[in-house]
Amino acid sequence: MAKEYDTVIGLEVHVELDTKTKIFCGCSTAFGAEPNTHTCPVCTGMPGSLPVLNKQVVEYAISVGLATNCRITGFSKFDRKNYFYPDNPQNYQISQLYLPICTNGFVEITGEDGNNKKIGIHEIHMEEDAGKLIHDEWEDCSYVDYNRSGVPLIEIVSEPDMRSADEVIAYLTKLRMIIQYLGASDCKLNEGSMRADVNLSVREAGSETFGTRTEMKNLNSFKAIRRAIENERERQIDIIEAGEKVIQETRRWDDNKEYSYPMRSKEDAKDYRYFPEPDLPPVVVSEQWIEEIRSRQPEFRDEKMARYIREFDIPEYDADIITSSKKMADIFEATVGEGANPKKVSNYLMGETMRLLKILEKEPEDIHFSPENLARLIKLTDDQVINSSVAKEVFEKMFEEDVNPEEYVEIHGLKQNNDVEGLKEIIKQVITENPKSVEDYHSGKEKALGFLVGQTMKATRGKANPEMIHLLLKELL
Amino acid sequence: MDILDFTAVGLADEIKKGEVSAQEAVEAVFSRIDNCEDELNCYISFDRMEAVKRAQQVQKAIEAGEIHSSLAGVPVAIKDNICTKGMKTTCASKILQNFVPTYSAHAVKCLEEAGAVIIGKTNMDEFAMGSTTETSFTGPTKNPWNTACVPGGSSGGSAAAVAAGECYYALGSDTGGSIRQPAGYCGIVGMKPTYSTVSRYGLIAYGSSLDQIGPLCKDVTDCANILEVITSYDEKDSTSARRKDASFTEALVDDVKGMRIGIPKEYFGKGLEPEISAAVLKAAALLEEKGAIIEEFNLTLTDYAIPAYYTIASAEASSNLERFDGIKYGYRTEVYEGLHNMYKKTRSEGFGGEVKRRIMLGSFVLSSGYYDAYYLKALRVKALIKQEFDKAFSKYDVILGPVAPQTAPKLGESLTEPLKMYLGDIYTISANLTGIPGISVPCGIDSKGLPIGLQLLGDCFREKNIIRTAYAYEQARGKFAGPDVSGCEHSLYEVE
């Protein structure tokens, strides 16, 4: 590559809002129901049906806007985006084009150079999700499930302010954390409750004008986003280097093949014939309403971190990691609320929890052990009912299936052996069986004691209290 | 007196008194249908058995004192673009020919609660697009005054059914005059209430920002009573208003002293048949005699209403009709290759010519590059027209004029000249663009023997002004005899 190139990236992020009912009707938004059971005339586009806006959607959109430093639009409107596709029962999507609910905001990330960088947010608008097509390969036909039709979405459109995959991921991580803290969505990329489309162009380093951009869809993980960005950057540079022109188009990323291909032009028809939705009156947002929502904004990460250090006396390092995910912070507080020692809870979250998440390639949002069980486990260790190696085993089980540690320990006979007389007998046996080590110990080799402790543990099948073995061994030797 | 000669409110009274029963009324209506329907084609569908069963139920409820409404037991017809649970609702289109809704429109529910007996679903222009009821997939309705003429449209089936005694009153919808104009052509009373007064839930949308459901009936008293029943806040329609002044029957007072009535000069220009002009001005004179203050004034933007209207209505229609795609319900073409071919063929075969014309027009004015020049400009014109009407209503309580520039045209005349048909909407469409209420009351018969309609327009939420004026006019005018349909199975009115 002869020349240096800059990458210019902007994101369109769709977030499914965690409301009980859909955006324009009273149907449930619950995931995973039998097809077409969470539907009504409105969300299946029956003739004569009319949309009625869910107020919670507006409140969530405003709260996300406030948390991302946006201007809240006092007089906002819905528009119809017209396109024919069977997953879209009315063949138009109710969205916002001309007067979106939030505009002109930003979030701060740590940029490439390590300094703080503002990523601009052009707008946030509210819209409805489409249904889902299910293709039957054997029957050569397709079915459509409208359960998801009308599930509320916000689309967060950034400015083209990002310059690398790292910045994109930092931006998405920040956005996700804000939205999770607000409780507006769980933002799971793999389940589609957060979806990011990447608009990317390249230009010669130092150039002020933008190159022709492409839009990349179907990015279901941070890994896929990173790979797609790197791949698309290379692809565009190759085209330019070959003296050809990048075509403005929408491309679909195939993460298995690590390759993107242009979507058919029919899927990409661009004249949506937007016009104001006549069935919905404008959304009027008063200053008072904004203030009400502002006053209800939850504690965000920085405040939470400061409070954890102050209130629970845990190190800053711990507080930083725990508050990096709303889910972890929630588990931390709830477990401490059950009476567990904060530092011990923190150790479980930063140590074992993070280790297992990494091995299983999961996100903190996937944690499903309960704070009650974690508190029980910590209590079992505190009361010396189990030792630390058993605790580790029980925790792994808890992490997998949220077992009750008390019951698990009972059923599997994992209680620590605190029977002194019984233990003495075993130790005497060990001493008799290992005369060499005993001799070493007496000649001043401290290591030999460790060996004998280990042998005793082995003999008790791991259930004895190591400290007690230590003391008793010294006494008997 | 023939049972069919009662007004809706009159019939309900007789039923309450025990003079006649709801079943007898249904029977009378069906015997008229037996005689006239083959000739007139007012209905797309009706269900005699269901209607009789319903009449028996209602009769029992009335006798048990469970229903007190002024319409209890009275047979009604519903325009076929208003959803009726379990009854076919086709919009007079092939694309919905077998569509049976699982829900009733809010207005229909209101009527049912008031003890109405639904006879059937009336004919209309396909998707309410037209002014003659000739674009219906099931063929045209004929005017009971002269079967060589159209009944007007788009609620032509409703208007003809009321005029011919095939029901006592009917619901229609009015997007650009579709209640008032056929009421005028058929010599009955029709009213479009203020936008937001009657819920649009269950009304299959044509132009969402313009559509309103309203009554077609025999006189102003019926009109006020029906409107009172169907006016109801509906949380399922976001544009529905909470009306606190919906006691419309209180306006049935024979007194117009001091009522300020304006007559727009532009409504009496060229294109208006002289006989209509004379009849309408005579009506104004009658009101003046009763103490109303009549004045002429200018509505300078009248000529711009038609292009603005057809731009906005077609734009909304092009989007509203996208859901008819052969996927979920309604007609689907038999042979197709792939999704896009299915869409194309289904919609090409399922929609009629006038509907396709308006979908194309609407899609065009919303296309990128044309949106500002057409659609946005039309919205600005609409805002200006509204301002002009606001100004007029600061001076007048009522605006008086004709309903249409002509009386009912012959069948077939309008289809060949759509532009002429569009121009015929000139007096009615402003009410839809501005949201104001309008009522059509018969005010004479022309030399061809066809009824002439008088239109009264009021300010938003001021239905009472026009009901009061219409009622006082009706008292002064005297009885307006309906068409003679005694021998309509033989077609009384032969045309050369």
Coordinates of N, CA and C in Angstrom, one line a residue, chain A residues 320-405:
Chain A
D320 N -14.4 -0.3 39.6 CA -14.4 0.0 38.2 C -14.9 -1.2 37.4
I321 N -14.4 -2.4 37.7 CA -14.8 -3.6 37.0 C -16.2 -3.9 37.2
I322 N -16.6 -3.9 38.5 CA -18.0 -4.2 38.8 C -19.0 -3.3 38.1
T323 N -18.8 -2.0 38.1 CA -19.7 -1.1 37.5 C -19.6 -1.1 36.0
S324 N -18.7 -1.8 35.4 CA -18.6 -1.8 33.9 C -19.8 -2.5 33.3
S325 N -20.6 -3.2 34.1 CA -21.8 -3.8 33.6 C -22.9 -3.6 34.6
K326 N -24.1 -3.1 34.2 CA -25.2 -2.8 35.1 C -25.6 -4.1 35.8
K327 N -25.5 -5.2 35.0 CA -25.9 -6.5 35.5 C -25.0 -6.9 36.7
M328 N -23.7 -6.7 36.5 CA -22.8 -7.1 37.6 C -23.0 -6.2 38.8
A329 N -23.2 -4.9 38.6 CA -23.4 -4.0 39.7 C -24.7 -4.4 40.5
D330 N -25.7 -4.7 39.7 CA -26.9 -5.2 40.3 C -26.7 -6.4 41.2
I331 N -25.9 -7.4 40.7 CA -25.7 -8.6 41.5 C -24.9 -8.2 42.7
F332 N -23.9 -7.4 42.5 CA -23.0 -7.0 43.6 C -23.9 -6.4 44.8
E333 N -24.7 -5.4 44.4 CA -25.5 -4.7 45.5 C -26.5 -5.7 46.1
A334 N -27.1 -6.5 45.3 CA -28.1 -7.4 45.9 C -27.4 -8.5 46.8
T335 N -26.2 -8.9 46.4 CA -25.6 -9.9 47.3 C -25.1 -9.3 48.6
V336 N -24.6 -8.1 48.5 CA -24.2 -7.4 49.7 C -25.4 -7.1 50.6
G337 N -26.5 -6.8 49.9 CA -27.8 -6.6 50.6 C -28.3 -7.9 51.3
E338 N -27.8 -9.0 50.9 CA -28.1 -10.3 51.6 C -27.2 -10.5 52.8
G339 N -26.3 -9.6 53.0 CA -25.5 -9.6 54.2 C -24.0 -10.1 54.0
A340 N -23.7 -10.3 52.7 CA -22.3 -10.8 52.4 C -21.3 -9.7 52.5
N341 N -20.1 -10.0 52.7 CA -19.0 -9.1 52.8 C -18.7 -8.5 51.4
P342 N -18.7 -7.1 51.3 CA -18.6 -6.5 50.0 C -17.3 -7.0 49.2
K343 N -16.2 -7.0 49.9 CA -14.9 -7.4 49.3 C -15.0 -8.8 48.8
K344 N -15.6 -9.7 49.6 CA -15.7 -11.1 49.2 C -16.6 -11.2 47.9
V345 N -17.7 -10.4 47.9 CA -18.6 -10.5 46.7 C -17.8 -10.0 45.5
S346 N -17.1 -8.9 45.7 CA -16.3 -8.3 44.6 C -15.3 -9.3 44.1
N347 N -14.7 -10.1 45.0 CA -13.7 -11.1 44.6 C -14.3 -12.1 43.7
Y348 N -15.5 -12.6 44.1 CA -16.2 -13.6 43.3 C -16.5 -13.0 41.9
L349 N -16.9 -11.8 41.8 CA -17.3 -11.2 40.5 C -16.1 -11.0 39.6
M350 N -15.1 -10.4 40.2 CA -13.9 -10.0 39.4 C -13.1 -11.3 39.1
G351 N -13.1 -12.3 40.0 CA -12.3 -13.4 39.8 C -13.0 -14.5 39.0
E352 N -13.7 -15.4 39.8 CA -14.3 -16.5 39.2 C -15.3 -16.2 38.1
T353 N -16.1 -15.2 38.3 CA -17.2 -14.8 37.4 C -16.6 -14.4 36.0
M354 N -15.6 -13.5 36.1 CA -15.0 -13.0 34.9 C -14.2 -14.1 34.2
R355 N -13.6 -15.0 35.0 CA -12.8 -16.1 34.4 C -13.8 -17.0 33.6
L356 N -14.9 -17.3 34.2 CA -15.9 -18.2 33.5 C -16.5 -17.6 32.3
L357 N -16.8 -16.3 32.4 CA -17.4 -15.6 31.3 C -16.5 -15.6 30.1
K358 N -15.2 -15.4 30.4 CA -14.2 -15.4 29.3 C -14.1 -16.8 28.6
I359 N -14.0 -17.8 29.5 CA -13.9 -19.2 28.9 C -15.1 -19.5 28.1
L360 N -16.3 -19.1 28.5 CA -17.5 -19.5 27.8 C -17.9 -18.5 26.7
E361 N -17.1 -17.4 26.5 CA -17.4 -16.4 25.6 C -18.7 -15.7 25.8
K362 N -19.0 -15.4 27.0 CA -20.3 -14.8 27.3 C -20.1 -13.4 27.9
E363 N -21.2 -12.7 27.9 CA -21.3 -11.3 28.4 C -21.8 -11.3 29.9
P364 N -21.5 -10.2 30.6 CA -22.1 -10.2 32.0 C -23.6 -10.3 32.0
E365 N -24.3 -9.8 30.9 CA -25.7 -9.9 30.9 C -26.2 -11.3 30.9
D366 N -25.3 -12.3 30.5 CA -25.7 -13.7 30.5 C -25.7 -14.4 31.9
I367 N -25.1 -13.6 32.9 CA -25.0 -14.2 34.2 C -26.4 -14.6 34.7
H368 N -26.6 -15.8 35.2 CA -28.0 -16.0 35.8 C -28.0 -16.6 37.1
F369 N -26.8 -16.6 37.8 CA -26.9 -17.1 39.2 C -27.5 -16.0 40.1
S370 N -28.2 -16.4 41.1 CA -28.9 -15.3 41.9 C -28.0 -14.8 43.0
P371 N -28.2 -13.5 43.4 CA -27.5 -12.9 44.5 C -27.7 -13.7 45.8
E372 N -28.9 -14.3 46.0 CA -29.1 -15.0 47.2 C -28.2 -16.2 47.3
N373 N -28.0 -16.9 46.2 CA -27.1 -18.1 46.2 C -25.7 -17.7 46.4
L374 N -25.3 -16.6 45.8 CA -23.9 -16.2 46.0 C -23.7 -15.8 47.5
A375 N -24.6 -15.2 48.1 CA -24.5 -14.8 49.5 C -24.5 -16.1 50.3
R376 N -25.3 -17.1 50.0 CA -25.2 -18.4 50.7 C -23.9 -19.0 50.6
L377 N -23.3 -19.0 49.4 CA -22.0 -19.6 49.2 C -20.9 -18.9 50.1
I378 N -21.0 -17.6 50.1 CA -20.0 -16.8 50.9 C -20.1 -17.2 52.4
K379 N -21.4 -17.3 52.8 CA -21.6 -17.6 54.2 C -21.1 -19.0 54.5
L380 N -21.3 -20.0 53.6 CA -20.8 -21.3 53.8 C -19.3 -21.3 54.1
T381 N -18.6 -20.5 53.3 CA -17.1 -20.4 53.4 C -16.8 -19.6 54.7
D382 N -17.5 -18.6 55.0 CA -17.2 -17.8 56.2 C -17.4 -18.7 57.5
D383 N -18.4 -19.5 57.4 CA -18.7 -20.3 58.6 C -17.8 -21.6 58.6
Q384 N -16.9 -21.7 57.7 CA -16.0 -22.8 57.5 C -16.7 -24.1 57.3
V385 N -17.9 -24.0 56.7 CA -18.7 -25.3 56.4 C -18.0 -25.9 55.2
I386 N -17.5 -25.1 54.3 CA -16.8 -25.7 53.2 C -15.4 -24.9 53.1
N387 N -14.5 -25.6 52.4 CA -13.2 -24.9 52.2 C -13.2 -24.2 50.9
S388 N -12.1 -23.5 50.6 CA -12.1 -22.7 49.4 C -12.1 -23.5 48.1
S389 N -11.5 -24.7 48.1 CA -11.5 -25.5 46.9 C -12.9 -26.0 46.6
V390 N -13.6 -26.4 47.6 CA -15.0 -26.9 47.4 C -15.8 -25.7 47.0
A391 N -15.6 -24.5 47.6 CA -16.4 -23.3 47.2 C -16.2 -23.0 45.7
K392 N -15.0 -23.2 45.2 CA -14.8 -23.0 43.8 C -15.6 -24.0 42.9
E393 N -15.6 -25.2 43.3 CA -16.4 -26.2 42.6 C -17.9 -25.9 42.7
V394 N -18.4 -25.5 43.9 CA -19.8 -25.2 44.0 C -20.2 -24.0 43.2
F395 N -19.2 -23.0 43.1 CA -19.5 -21.8 42.4 C -19.7 -22.1 40.9
E396 N -18.8 -22.9 40.4 CA -18.9 -23.3 39.0 C -20.3 -23.9 38.7
K397 N -20.7 -24.7 39.6 CA -22.0 -25.4 39.4 C -23.1 -24.3 39.4
M398 N -23.0 -23.3 40.4 CA -23.9 -22.3 40.5 C -24.0 -21.4 39.3
F399 N -22.8 -21.2 38.7 CA -22.7 -20.3 37.5 C -23.4 -21.0 36.3
E400 N -23.3 -22.3 36.3 CA -24.0 -23.1 35.2 C -25.5 -23.1 35.4
E401 N -26.0 -23.5 36.6 CA -27.4 -23.8 36.8 C -28.0 -23.1 38.0
D402 N -27.4 -22.1 38.6 CA -27.9 -21.4 39.7 C -28.4 -22.4 40.8
V403 N -27.6 -23.4 41.2 CA -28.0 -24.3 42.3 C -27.9 -23.6 43.6
N404 N -28.7 -24.1 44.6 CA -28.6 -23.5 45.9 C -27.4 -24.2 46.6
P405 N -26.4 -23.4 46.9 CA -25.1 -24.0 47.4 C -25.3 -24.9 48.7

